[in-house]
PDB file of C-alpha atoms and ligand atoms in Angstrom:
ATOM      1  CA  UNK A 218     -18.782  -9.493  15.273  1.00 35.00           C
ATOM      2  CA  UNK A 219     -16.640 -10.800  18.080  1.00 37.00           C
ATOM      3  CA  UNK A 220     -13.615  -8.344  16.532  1.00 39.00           C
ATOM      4  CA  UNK A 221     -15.689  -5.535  16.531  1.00 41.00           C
ATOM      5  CA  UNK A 222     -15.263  -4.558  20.304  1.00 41.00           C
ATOM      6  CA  UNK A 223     -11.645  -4.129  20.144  1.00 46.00           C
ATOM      7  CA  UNK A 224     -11.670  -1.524  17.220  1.00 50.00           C
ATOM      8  CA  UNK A 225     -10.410   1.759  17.980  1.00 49.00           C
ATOM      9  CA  UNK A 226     -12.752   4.767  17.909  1.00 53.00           C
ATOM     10  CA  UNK A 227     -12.521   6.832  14.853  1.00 53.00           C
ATOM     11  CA  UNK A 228     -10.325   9.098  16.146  1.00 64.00           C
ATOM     12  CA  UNK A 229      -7.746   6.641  16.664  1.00 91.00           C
ATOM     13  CA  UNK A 230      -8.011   4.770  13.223  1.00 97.00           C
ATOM     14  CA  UNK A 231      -5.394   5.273  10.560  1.00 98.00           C
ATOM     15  CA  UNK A 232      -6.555   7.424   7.712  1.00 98.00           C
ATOM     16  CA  UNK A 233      -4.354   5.444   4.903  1.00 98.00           C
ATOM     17  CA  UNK A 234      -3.293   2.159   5.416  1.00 98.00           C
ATOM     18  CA  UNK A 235      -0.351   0.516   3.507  1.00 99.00           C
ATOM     19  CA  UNK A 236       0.530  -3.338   3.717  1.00 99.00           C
ATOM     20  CA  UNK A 237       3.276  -5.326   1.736  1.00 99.00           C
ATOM     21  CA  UNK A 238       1.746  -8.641   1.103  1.00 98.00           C
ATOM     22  CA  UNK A 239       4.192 -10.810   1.839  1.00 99.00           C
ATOM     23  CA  UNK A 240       4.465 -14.856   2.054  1.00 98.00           C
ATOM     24  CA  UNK A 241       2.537 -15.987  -0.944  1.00 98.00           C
ATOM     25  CA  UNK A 242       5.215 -18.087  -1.593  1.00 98.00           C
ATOM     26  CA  UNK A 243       5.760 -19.343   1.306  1.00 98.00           C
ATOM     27  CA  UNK A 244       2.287 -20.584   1.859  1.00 99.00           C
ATOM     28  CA  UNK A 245       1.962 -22.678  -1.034  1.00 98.00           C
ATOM     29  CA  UNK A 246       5.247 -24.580  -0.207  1.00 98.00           C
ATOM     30  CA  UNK A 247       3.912 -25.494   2.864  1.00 98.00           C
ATOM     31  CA  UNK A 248       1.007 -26.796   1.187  1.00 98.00           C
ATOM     32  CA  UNK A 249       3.417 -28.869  -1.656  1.00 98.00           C
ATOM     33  CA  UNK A 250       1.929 -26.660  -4.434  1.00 98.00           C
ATOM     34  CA  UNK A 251       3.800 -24.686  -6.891  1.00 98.00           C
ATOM     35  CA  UNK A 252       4.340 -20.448  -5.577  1.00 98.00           C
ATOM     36  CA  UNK A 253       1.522 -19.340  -7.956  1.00 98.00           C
ATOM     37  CA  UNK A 254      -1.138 -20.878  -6.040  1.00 98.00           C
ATOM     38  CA  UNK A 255      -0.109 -18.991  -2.864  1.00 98.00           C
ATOM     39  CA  UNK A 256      -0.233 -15.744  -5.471  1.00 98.00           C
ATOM     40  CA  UNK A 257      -3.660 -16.931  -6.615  1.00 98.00           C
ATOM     41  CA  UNK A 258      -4.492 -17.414  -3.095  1.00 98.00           C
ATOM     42  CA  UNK A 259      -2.720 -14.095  -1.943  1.00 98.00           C
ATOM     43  CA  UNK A 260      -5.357 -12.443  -4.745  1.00 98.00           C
ATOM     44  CA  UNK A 261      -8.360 -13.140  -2.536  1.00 98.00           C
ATOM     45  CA  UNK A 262      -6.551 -11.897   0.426  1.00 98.00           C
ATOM     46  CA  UNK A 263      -6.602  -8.717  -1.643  1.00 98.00           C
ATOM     47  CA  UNK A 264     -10.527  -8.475  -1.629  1.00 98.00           C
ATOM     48  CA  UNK A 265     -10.762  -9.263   2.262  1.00 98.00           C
ATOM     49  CA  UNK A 266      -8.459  -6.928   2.876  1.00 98.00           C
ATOM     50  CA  UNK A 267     -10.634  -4.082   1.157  1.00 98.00           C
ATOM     51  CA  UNK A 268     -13.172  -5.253   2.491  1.00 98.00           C
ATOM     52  CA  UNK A 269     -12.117  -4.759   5.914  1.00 98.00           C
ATOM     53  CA  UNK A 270     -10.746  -1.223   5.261  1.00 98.00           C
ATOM     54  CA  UNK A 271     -14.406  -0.726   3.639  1.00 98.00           C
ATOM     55  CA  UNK A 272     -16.110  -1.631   6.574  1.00 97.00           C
ATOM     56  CA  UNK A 273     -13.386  -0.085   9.097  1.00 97.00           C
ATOM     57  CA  UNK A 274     -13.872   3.665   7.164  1.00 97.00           C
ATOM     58  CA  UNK A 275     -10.080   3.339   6.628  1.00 98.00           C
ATOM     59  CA  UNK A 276      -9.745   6.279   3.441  1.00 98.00           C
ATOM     60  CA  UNK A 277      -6.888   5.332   1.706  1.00 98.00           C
ATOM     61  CA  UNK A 278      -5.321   1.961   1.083  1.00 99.00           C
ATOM     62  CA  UNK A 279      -1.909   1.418  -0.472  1.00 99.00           C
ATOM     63  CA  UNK A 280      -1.134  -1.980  -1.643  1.00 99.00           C
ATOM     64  CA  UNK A 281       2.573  -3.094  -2.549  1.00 98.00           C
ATOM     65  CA  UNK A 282       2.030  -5.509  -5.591  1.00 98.00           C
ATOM     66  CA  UNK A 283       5.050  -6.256  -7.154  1.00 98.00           C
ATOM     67  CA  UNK A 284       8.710  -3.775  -6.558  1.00 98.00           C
ATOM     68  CA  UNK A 285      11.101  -3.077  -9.062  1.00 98.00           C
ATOM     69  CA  UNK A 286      13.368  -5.459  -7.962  1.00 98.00           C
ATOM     70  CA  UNK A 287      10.490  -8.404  -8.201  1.00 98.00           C
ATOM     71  CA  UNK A 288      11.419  -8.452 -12.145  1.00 98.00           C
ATOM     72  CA  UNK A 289      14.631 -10.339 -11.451  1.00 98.00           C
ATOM     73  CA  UNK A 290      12.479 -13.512 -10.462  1.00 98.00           C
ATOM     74  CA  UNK A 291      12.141 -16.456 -12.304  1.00 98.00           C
ATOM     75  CA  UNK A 292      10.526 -15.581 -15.849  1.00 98.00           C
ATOM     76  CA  UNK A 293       7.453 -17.970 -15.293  1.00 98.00           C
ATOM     77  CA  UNK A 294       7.207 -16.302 -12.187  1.00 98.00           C
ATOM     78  CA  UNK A 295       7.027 -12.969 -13.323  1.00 98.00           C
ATOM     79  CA  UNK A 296       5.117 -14.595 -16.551  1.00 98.00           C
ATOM     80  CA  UNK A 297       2.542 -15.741 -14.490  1.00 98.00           C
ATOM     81  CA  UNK A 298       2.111 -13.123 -12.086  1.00 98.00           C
ATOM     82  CA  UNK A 299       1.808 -10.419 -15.033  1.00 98.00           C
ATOM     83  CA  UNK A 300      -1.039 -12.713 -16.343  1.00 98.00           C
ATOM     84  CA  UNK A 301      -2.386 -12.660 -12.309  1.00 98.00           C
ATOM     85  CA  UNK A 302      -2.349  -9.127 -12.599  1.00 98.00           C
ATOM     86  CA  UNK A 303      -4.262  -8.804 -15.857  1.00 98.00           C
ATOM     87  CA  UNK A 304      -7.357 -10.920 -14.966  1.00 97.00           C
ATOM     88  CA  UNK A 305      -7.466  -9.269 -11.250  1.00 97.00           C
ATOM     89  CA  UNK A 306      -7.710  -6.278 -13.602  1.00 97.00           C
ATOM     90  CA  UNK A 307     -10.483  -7.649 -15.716  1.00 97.00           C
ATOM     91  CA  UNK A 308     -12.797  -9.495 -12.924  1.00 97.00           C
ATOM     92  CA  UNK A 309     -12.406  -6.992 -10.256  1.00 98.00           C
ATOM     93  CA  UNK A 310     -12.515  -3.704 -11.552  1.00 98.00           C
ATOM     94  CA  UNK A 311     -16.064  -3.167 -12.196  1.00 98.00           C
ATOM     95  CA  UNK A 312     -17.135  -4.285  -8.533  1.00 98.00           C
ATOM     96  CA  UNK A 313     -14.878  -2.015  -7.023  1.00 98.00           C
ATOM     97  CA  UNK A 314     -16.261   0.623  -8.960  1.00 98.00           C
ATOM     98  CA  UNK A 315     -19.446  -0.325  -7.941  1.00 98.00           C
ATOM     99  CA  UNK A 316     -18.690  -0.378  -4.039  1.00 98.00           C
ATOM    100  CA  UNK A 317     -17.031   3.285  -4.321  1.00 98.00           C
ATOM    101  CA  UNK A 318     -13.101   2.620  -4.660  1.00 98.00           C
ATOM    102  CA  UNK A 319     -10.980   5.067  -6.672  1.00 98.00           C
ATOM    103  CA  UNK A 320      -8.132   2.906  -7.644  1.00 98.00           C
ATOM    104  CA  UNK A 321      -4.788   4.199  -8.397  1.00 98.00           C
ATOM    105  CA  UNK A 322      -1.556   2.418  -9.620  1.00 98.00           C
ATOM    106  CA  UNK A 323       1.988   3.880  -9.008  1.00 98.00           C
ATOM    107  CA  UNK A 324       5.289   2.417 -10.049  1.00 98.00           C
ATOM    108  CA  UNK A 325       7.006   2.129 -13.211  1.00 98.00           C
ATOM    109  CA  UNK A 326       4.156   1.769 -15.388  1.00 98.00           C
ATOM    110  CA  UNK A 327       6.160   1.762 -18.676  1.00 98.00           C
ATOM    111  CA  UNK A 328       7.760  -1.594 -17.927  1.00 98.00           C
ATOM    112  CA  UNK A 329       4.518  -3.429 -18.425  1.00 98.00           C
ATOM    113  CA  UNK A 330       3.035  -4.837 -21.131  1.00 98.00           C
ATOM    114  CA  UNK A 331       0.223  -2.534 -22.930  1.00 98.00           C
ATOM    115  CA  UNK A 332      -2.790  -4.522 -22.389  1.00 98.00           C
ATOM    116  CA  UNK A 333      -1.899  -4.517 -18.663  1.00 98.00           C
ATOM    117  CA  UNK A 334      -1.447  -0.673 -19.254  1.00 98.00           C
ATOM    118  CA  UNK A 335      -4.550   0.140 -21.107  1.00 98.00           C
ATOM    119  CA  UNK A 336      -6.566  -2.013 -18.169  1.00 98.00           C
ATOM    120  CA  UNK A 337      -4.801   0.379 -15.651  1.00 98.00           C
ATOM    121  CA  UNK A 338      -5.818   3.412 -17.396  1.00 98.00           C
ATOM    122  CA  UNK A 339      -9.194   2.212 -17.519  1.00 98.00           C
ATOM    123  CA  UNK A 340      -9.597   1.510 -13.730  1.00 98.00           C
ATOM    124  CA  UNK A 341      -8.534   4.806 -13.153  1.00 98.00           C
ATOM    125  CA  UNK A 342     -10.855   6.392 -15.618  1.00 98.00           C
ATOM    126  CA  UNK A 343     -13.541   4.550 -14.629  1.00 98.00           C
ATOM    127  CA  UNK A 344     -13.026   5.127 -10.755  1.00 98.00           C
ATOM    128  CA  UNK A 345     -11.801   8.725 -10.731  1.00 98.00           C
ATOM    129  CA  UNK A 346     -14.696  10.267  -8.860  1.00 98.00           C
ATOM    130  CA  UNK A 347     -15.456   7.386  -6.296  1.00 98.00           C
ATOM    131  CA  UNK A 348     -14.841   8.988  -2.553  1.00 98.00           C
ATOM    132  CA  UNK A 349     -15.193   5.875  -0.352  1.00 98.00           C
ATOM    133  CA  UNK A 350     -12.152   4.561  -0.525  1.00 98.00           C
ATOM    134  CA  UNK A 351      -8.943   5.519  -2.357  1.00 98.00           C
ATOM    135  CA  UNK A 352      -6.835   2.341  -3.553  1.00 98.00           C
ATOM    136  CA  UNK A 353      -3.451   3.260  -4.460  1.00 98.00           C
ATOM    137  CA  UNK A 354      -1.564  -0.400  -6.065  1.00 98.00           C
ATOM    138  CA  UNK A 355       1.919  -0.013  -6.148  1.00 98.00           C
ATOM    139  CA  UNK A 356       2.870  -2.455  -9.311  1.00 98.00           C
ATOM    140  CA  UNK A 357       6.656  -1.939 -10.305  1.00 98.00           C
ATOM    141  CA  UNK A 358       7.644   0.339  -7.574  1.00 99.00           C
ATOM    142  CA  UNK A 359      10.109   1.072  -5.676  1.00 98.00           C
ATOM    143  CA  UNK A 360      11.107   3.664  -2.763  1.00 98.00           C
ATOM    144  CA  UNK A 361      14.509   4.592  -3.942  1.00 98.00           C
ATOM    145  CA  UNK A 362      13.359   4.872  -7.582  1.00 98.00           C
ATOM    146  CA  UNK A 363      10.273   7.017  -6.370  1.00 98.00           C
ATOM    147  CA  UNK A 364      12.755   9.412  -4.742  1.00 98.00           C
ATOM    148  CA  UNK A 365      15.015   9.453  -7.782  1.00 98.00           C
ATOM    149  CA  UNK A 366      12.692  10.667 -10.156  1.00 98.00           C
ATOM    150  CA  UNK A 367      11.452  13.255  -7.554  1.00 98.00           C
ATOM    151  CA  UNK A 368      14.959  14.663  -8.023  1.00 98.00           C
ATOM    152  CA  UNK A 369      14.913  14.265 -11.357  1.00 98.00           C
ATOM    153  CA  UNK A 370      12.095  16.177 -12.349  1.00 98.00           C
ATOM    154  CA  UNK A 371      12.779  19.059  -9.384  1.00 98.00           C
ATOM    155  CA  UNK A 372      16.248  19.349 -11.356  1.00 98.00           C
ATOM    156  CA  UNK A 373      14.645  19.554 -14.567  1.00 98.00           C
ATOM    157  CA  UNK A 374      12.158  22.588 -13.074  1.00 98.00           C
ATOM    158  CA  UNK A 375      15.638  24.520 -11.618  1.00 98.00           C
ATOM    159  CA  UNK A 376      16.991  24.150 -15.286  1.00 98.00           C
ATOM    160  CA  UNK A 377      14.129  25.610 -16.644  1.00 98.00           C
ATOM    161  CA  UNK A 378      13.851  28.668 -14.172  1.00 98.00           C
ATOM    162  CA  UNK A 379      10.563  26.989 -13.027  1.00 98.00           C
ATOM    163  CA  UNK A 380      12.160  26.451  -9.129  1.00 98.00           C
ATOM    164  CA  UNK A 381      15.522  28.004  -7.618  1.00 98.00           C
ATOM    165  CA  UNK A 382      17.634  25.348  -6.052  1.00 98.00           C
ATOM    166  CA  UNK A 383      17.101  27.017  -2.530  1.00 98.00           C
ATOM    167  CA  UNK A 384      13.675  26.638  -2.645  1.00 98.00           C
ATOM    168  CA  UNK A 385      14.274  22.277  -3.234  1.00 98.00           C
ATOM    169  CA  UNK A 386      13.200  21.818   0.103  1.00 98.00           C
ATOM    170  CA  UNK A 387      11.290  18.840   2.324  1.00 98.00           C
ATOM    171  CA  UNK A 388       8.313  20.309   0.814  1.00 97.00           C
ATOM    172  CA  UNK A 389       9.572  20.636  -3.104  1.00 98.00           C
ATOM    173  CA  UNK A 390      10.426  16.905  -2.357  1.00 98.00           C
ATOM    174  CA  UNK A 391       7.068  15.534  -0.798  1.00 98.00           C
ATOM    175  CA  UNK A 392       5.129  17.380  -3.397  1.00 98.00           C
ATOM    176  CA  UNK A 393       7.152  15.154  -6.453  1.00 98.00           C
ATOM    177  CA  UNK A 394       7.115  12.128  -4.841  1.00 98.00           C
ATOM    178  CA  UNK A 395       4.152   8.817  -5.461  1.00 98.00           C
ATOM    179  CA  UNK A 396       1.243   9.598  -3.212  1.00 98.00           C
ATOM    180  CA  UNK A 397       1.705  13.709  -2.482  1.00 98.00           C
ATOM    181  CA  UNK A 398      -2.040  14.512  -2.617  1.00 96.00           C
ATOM    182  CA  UNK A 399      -2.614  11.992   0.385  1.00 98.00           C
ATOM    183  CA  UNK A 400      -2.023  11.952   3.987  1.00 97.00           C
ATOM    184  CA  UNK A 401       1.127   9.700   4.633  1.00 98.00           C
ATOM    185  CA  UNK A 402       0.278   6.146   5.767  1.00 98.00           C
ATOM    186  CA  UNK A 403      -0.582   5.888   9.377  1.00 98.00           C
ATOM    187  CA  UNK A 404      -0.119   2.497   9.825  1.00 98.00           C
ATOM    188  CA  UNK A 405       2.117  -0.025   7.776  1.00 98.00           C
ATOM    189  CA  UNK A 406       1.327  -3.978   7.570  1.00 99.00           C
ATOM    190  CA  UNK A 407       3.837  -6.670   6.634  1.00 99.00           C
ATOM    191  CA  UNK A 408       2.390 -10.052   6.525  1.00 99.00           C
ATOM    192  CA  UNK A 409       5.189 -12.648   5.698  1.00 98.00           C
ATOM    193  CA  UNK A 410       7.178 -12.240   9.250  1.00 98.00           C
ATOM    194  CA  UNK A 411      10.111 -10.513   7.506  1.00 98.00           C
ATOM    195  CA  UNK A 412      10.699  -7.116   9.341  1.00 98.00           C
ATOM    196  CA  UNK A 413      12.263  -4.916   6.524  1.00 98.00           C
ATOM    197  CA  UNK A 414      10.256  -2.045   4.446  1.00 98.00           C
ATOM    198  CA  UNK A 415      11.884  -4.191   1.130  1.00 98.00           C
ATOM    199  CA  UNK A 416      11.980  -0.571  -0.702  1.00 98.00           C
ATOM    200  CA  UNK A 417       7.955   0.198  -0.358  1.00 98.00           C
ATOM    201  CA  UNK A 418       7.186   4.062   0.293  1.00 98.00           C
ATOM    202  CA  UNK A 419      10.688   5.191   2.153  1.00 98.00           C
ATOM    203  CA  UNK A 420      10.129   8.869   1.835  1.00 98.00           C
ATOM    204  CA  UNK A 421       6.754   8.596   2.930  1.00 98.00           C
ATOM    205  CA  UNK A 422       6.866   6.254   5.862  1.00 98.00           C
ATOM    206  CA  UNK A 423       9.228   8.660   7.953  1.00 98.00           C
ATOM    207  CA  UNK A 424       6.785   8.621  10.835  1.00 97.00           C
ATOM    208  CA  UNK A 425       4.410   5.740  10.137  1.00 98.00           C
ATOM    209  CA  UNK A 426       3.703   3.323  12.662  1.00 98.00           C
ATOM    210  CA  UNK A 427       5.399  -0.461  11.568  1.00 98.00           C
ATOM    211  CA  UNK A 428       2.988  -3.142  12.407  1.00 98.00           C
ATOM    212  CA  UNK A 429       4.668  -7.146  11.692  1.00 99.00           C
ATOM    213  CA  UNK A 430       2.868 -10.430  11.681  1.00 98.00           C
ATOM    214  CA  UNK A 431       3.767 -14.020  10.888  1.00 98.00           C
ATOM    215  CA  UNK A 432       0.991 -14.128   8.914  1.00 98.00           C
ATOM    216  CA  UNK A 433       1.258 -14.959   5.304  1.00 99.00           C
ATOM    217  CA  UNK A 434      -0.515 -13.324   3.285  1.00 99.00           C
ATOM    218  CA  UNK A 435      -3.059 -15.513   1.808  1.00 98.00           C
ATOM    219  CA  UNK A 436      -3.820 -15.852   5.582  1.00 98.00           C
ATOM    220  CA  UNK A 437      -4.927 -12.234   6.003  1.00 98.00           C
ATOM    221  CA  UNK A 438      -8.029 -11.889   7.491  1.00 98.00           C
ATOM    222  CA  UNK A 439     -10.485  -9.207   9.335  1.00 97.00           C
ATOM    223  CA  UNK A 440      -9.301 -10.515  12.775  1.00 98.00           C
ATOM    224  CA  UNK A 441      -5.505  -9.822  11.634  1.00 98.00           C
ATOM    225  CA  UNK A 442      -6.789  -6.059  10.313  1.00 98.00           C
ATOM    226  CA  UNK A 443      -8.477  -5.565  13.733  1.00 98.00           C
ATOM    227  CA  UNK A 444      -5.457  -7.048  15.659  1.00 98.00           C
ATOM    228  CA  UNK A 445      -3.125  -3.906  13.787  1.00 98.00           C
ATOM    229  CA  UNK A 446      -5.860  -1.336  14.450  1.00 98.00           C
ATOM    230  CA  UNK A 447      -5.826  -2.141  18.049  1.00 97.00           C
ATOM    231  CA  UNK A 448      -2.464  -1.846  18.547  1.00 98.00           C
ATOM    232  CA  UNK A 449      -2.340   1.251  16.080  1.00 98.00           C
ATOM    233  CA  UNK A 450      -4.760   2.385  18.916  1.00 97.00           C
ATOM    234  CA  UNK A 451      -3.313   1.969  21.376  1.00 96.00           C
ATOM    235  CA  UNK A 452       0.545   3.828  20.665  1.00 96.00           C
ATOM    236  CA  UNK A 453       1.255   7.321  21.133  1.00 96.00           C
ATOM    237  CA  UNK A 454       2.795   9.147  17.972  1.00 96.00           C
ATOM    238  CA  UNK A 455       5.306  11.955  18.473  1.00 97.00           C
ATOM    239  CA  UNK A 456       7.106  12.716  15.973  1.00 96.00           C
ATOM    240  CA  UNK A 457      10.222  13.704  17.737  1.00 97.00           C
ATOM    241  CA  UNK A 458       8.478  15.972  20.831  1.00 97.00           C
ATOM    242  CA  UNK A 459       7.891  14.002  24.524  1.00 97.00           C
ATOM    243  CA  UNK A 460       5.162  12.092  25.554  1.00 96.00           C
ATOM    244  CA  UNK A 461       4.333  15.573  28.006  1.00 97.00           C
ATOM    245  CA  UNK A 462       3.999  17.410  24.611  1.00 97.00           C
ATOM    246  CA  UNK A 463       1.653  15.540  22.836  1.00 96.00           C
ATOM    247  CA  UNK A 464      -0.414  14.666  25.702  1.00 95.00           C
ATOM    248  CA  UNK A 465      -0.789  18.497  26.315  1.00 96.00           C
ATOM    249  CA  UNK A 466      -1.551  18.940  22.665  1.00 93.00           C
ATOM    250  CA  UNK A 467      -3.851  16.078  22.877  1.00 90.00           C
ATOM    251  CA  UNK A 468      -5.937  17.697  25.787  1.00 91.00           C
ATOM    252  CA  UNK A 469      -6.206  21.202  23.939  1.00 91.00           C
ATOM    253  CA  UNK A 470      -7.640  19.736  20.837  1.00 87.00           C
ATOM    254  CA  UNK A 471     -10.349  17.796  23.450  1.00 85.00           C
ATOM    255  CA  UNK A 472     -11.369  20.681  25.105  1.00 84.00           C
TER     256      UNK A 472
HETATM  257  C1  LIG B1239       4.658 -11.601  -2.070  1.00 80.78           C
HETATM  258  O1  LIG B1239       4.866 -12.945  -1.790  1.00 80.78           O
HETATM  259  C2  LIG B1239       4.163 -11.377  -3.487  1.00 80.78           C
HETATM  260  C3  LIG B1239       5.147 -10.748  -4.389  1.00 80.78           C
HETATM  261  C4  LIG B1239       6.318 -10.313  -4.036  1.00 80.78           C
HETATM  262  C5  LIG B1239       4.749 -10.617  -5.768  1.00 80.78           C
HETATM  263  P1  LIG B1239       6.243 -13.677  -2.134  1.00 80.78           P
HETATM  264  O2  LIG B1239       6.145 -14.214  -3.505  1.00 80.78           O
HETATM  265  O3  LIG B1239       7.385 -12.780  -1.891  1.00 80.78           O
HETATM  266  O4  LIG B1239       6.213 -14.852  -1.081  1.00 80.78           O
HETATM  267  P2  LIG B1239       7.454 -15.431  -0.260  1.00 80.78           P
HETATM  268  O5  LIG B1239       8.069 -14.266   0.488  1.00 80.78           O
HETATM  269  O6  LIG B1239       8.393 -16.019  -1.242  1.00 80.78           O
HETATM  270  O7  LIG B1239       6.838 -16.416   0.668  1.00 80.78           O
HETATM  271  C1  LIG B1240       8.154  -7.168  -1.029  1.00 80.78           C
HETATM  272  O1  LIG B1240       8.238  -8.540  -0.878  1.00 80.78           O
HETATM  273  C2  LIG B1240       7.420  -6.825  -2.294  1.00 80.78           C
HETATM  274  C3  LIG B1240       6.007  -7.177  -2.354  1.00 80.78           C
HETATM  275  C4  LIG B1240       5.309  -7.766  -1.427  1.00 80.78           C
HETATM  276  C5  LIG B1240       5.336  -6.820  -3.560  1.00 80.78           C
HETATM  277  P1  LIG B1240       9.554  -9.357  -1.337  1.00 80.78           P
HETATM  278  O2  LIG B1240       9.263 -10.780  -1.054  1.00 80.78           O
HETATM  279  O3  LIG B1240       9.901  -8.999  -2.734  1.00 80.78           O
HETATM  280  O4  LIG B1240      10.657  -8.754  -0.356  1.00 80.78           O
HETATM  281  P2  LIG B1240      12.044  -9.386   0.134  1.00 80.78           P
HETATM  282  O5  LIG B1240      12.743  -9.893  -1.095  1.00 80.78           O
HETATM  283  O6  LIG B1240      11.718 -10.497   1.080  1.00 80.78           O
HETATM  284  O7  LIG B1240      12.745  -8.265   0.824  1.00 80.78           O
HETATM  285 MG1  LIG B1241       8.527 -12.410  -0.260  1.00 80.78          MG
END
């Protein structure tokens, strides 16, 4: 309860959240243990972590699971993690269903194995019409690749007649790229102490609001949400006008 005084007001909460859980790794060599306990680990992190958006009211949640370039790790890495990946799918599916989460994967889905794609498809089936919370997992994606195949298919449409080159605008793009029917993210985590975006969502973080911690992941808890929300409170977005602006705007929309 102690955390709860310092949360912002609704009005000052981000709408979608989106965190790259970093440090798994990390933490279990600190410990002496092999990397895939700090991914086992970093899987409970997961739950807390919706949990805390689930009690917060935070809508949307995007997770950054695995990036493109995460296939070039060791095979019994990526061996291991796929198999992660597949029970997560299996055990936690149903309860999230059950507590109102529409989950969503985006990424290259193709490069993973059926079974892992068939348990995708399922979640989203079987979550499509749940409003509480939207849970977008980014599994196999990456930024620049997202972007590419924006272009790719906005190029296909001018071939066809379908769009005229003029009309490929900010717009044309945002509409093709992961994540168009949502608000951008409001507020970006990275747990692990690096201070890079690592190729996550680079269209749509433009004007997000970067939040770093030391952290590692399997760390994450509801005090470490509550410490980003607060300062996530307490900034002033402006998206290129001056403080004056927005501060006018702000007033207007208050009276
Ligand atoms: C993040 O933790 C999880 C994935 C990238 C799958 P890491 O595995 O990158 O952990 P560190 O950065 O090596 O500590
Ligand atoms: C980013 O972490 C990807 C995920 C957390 C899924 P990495 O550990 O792959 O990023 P780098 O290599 O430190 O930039
Ligand atoms: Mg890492």
């Amino acid at each position: 309860m102690q955390a709860e005084s310092a949360i912002p007001t609704a009005s000052t909460l981000p709408r979608h959240l989106a965190v790259i859980m970093d440090g798994n790794g990390r933490w279990a060599r600190r410990r002496g243990r092999p990397r895939m306990v700090g991914h086992r680990a970093g899987a409970r992190a997961v739950n807390i972590c919706i949990d805390g958006c689930l009690r917060q009211g935070i809508q949307v949640l995007t997770l950054f699971a695995f990036s493109s370039e995460n296939w070039g790790r060791p095979a019994d890495e990526v061996g291991a993690l796929m198999r992660l990946f597949l029970s997560a799918l299996e055990r936690e599916v149903e309860e999230l269903h059950r507590r109102g989460v529409r989950v969503r994967f985006i990424g290259e889905r193709s490069r993973f194995q059926p079974a892992i794609r068939e348990r995708m498809e399922s979640a989203e089936r079987l979550t499509g019409n749940n409003r509480r919370l939207q849970l977008n997992i980014a599994a196999s994606y990456g930024g620049r690749q997202d972007i590419a195949s924006a272009a790719r298919r906005l190029a296909a449409d001018a071939l066809a007649g379908r769009i005229a080159p003029e009309a490929i605008d900010e717009e044309a793009i945002g509409r093709h790229v992961a994540l168009a029917a949502l608000p951008a993210p409001d507020l970006f985590i990275r747990t692990g102490g690096e201070q890079r975006i690592s190729n996550f969502l680079l269209w749509q973080l433009a004007y997000t609001e970067l939040w770093f911690t030391d952290t590692l992941w399997p760390d994450f808890d509801e005090a470490t949400l509550a410490d980003a929300l607060t300062d996530y409170g307490r900034r002033q977005r402006r998206y290129g006008l001056t403080g004056e602006q927005v501060d006018a705007t702000t007033r207007e929309e208050s009276a």
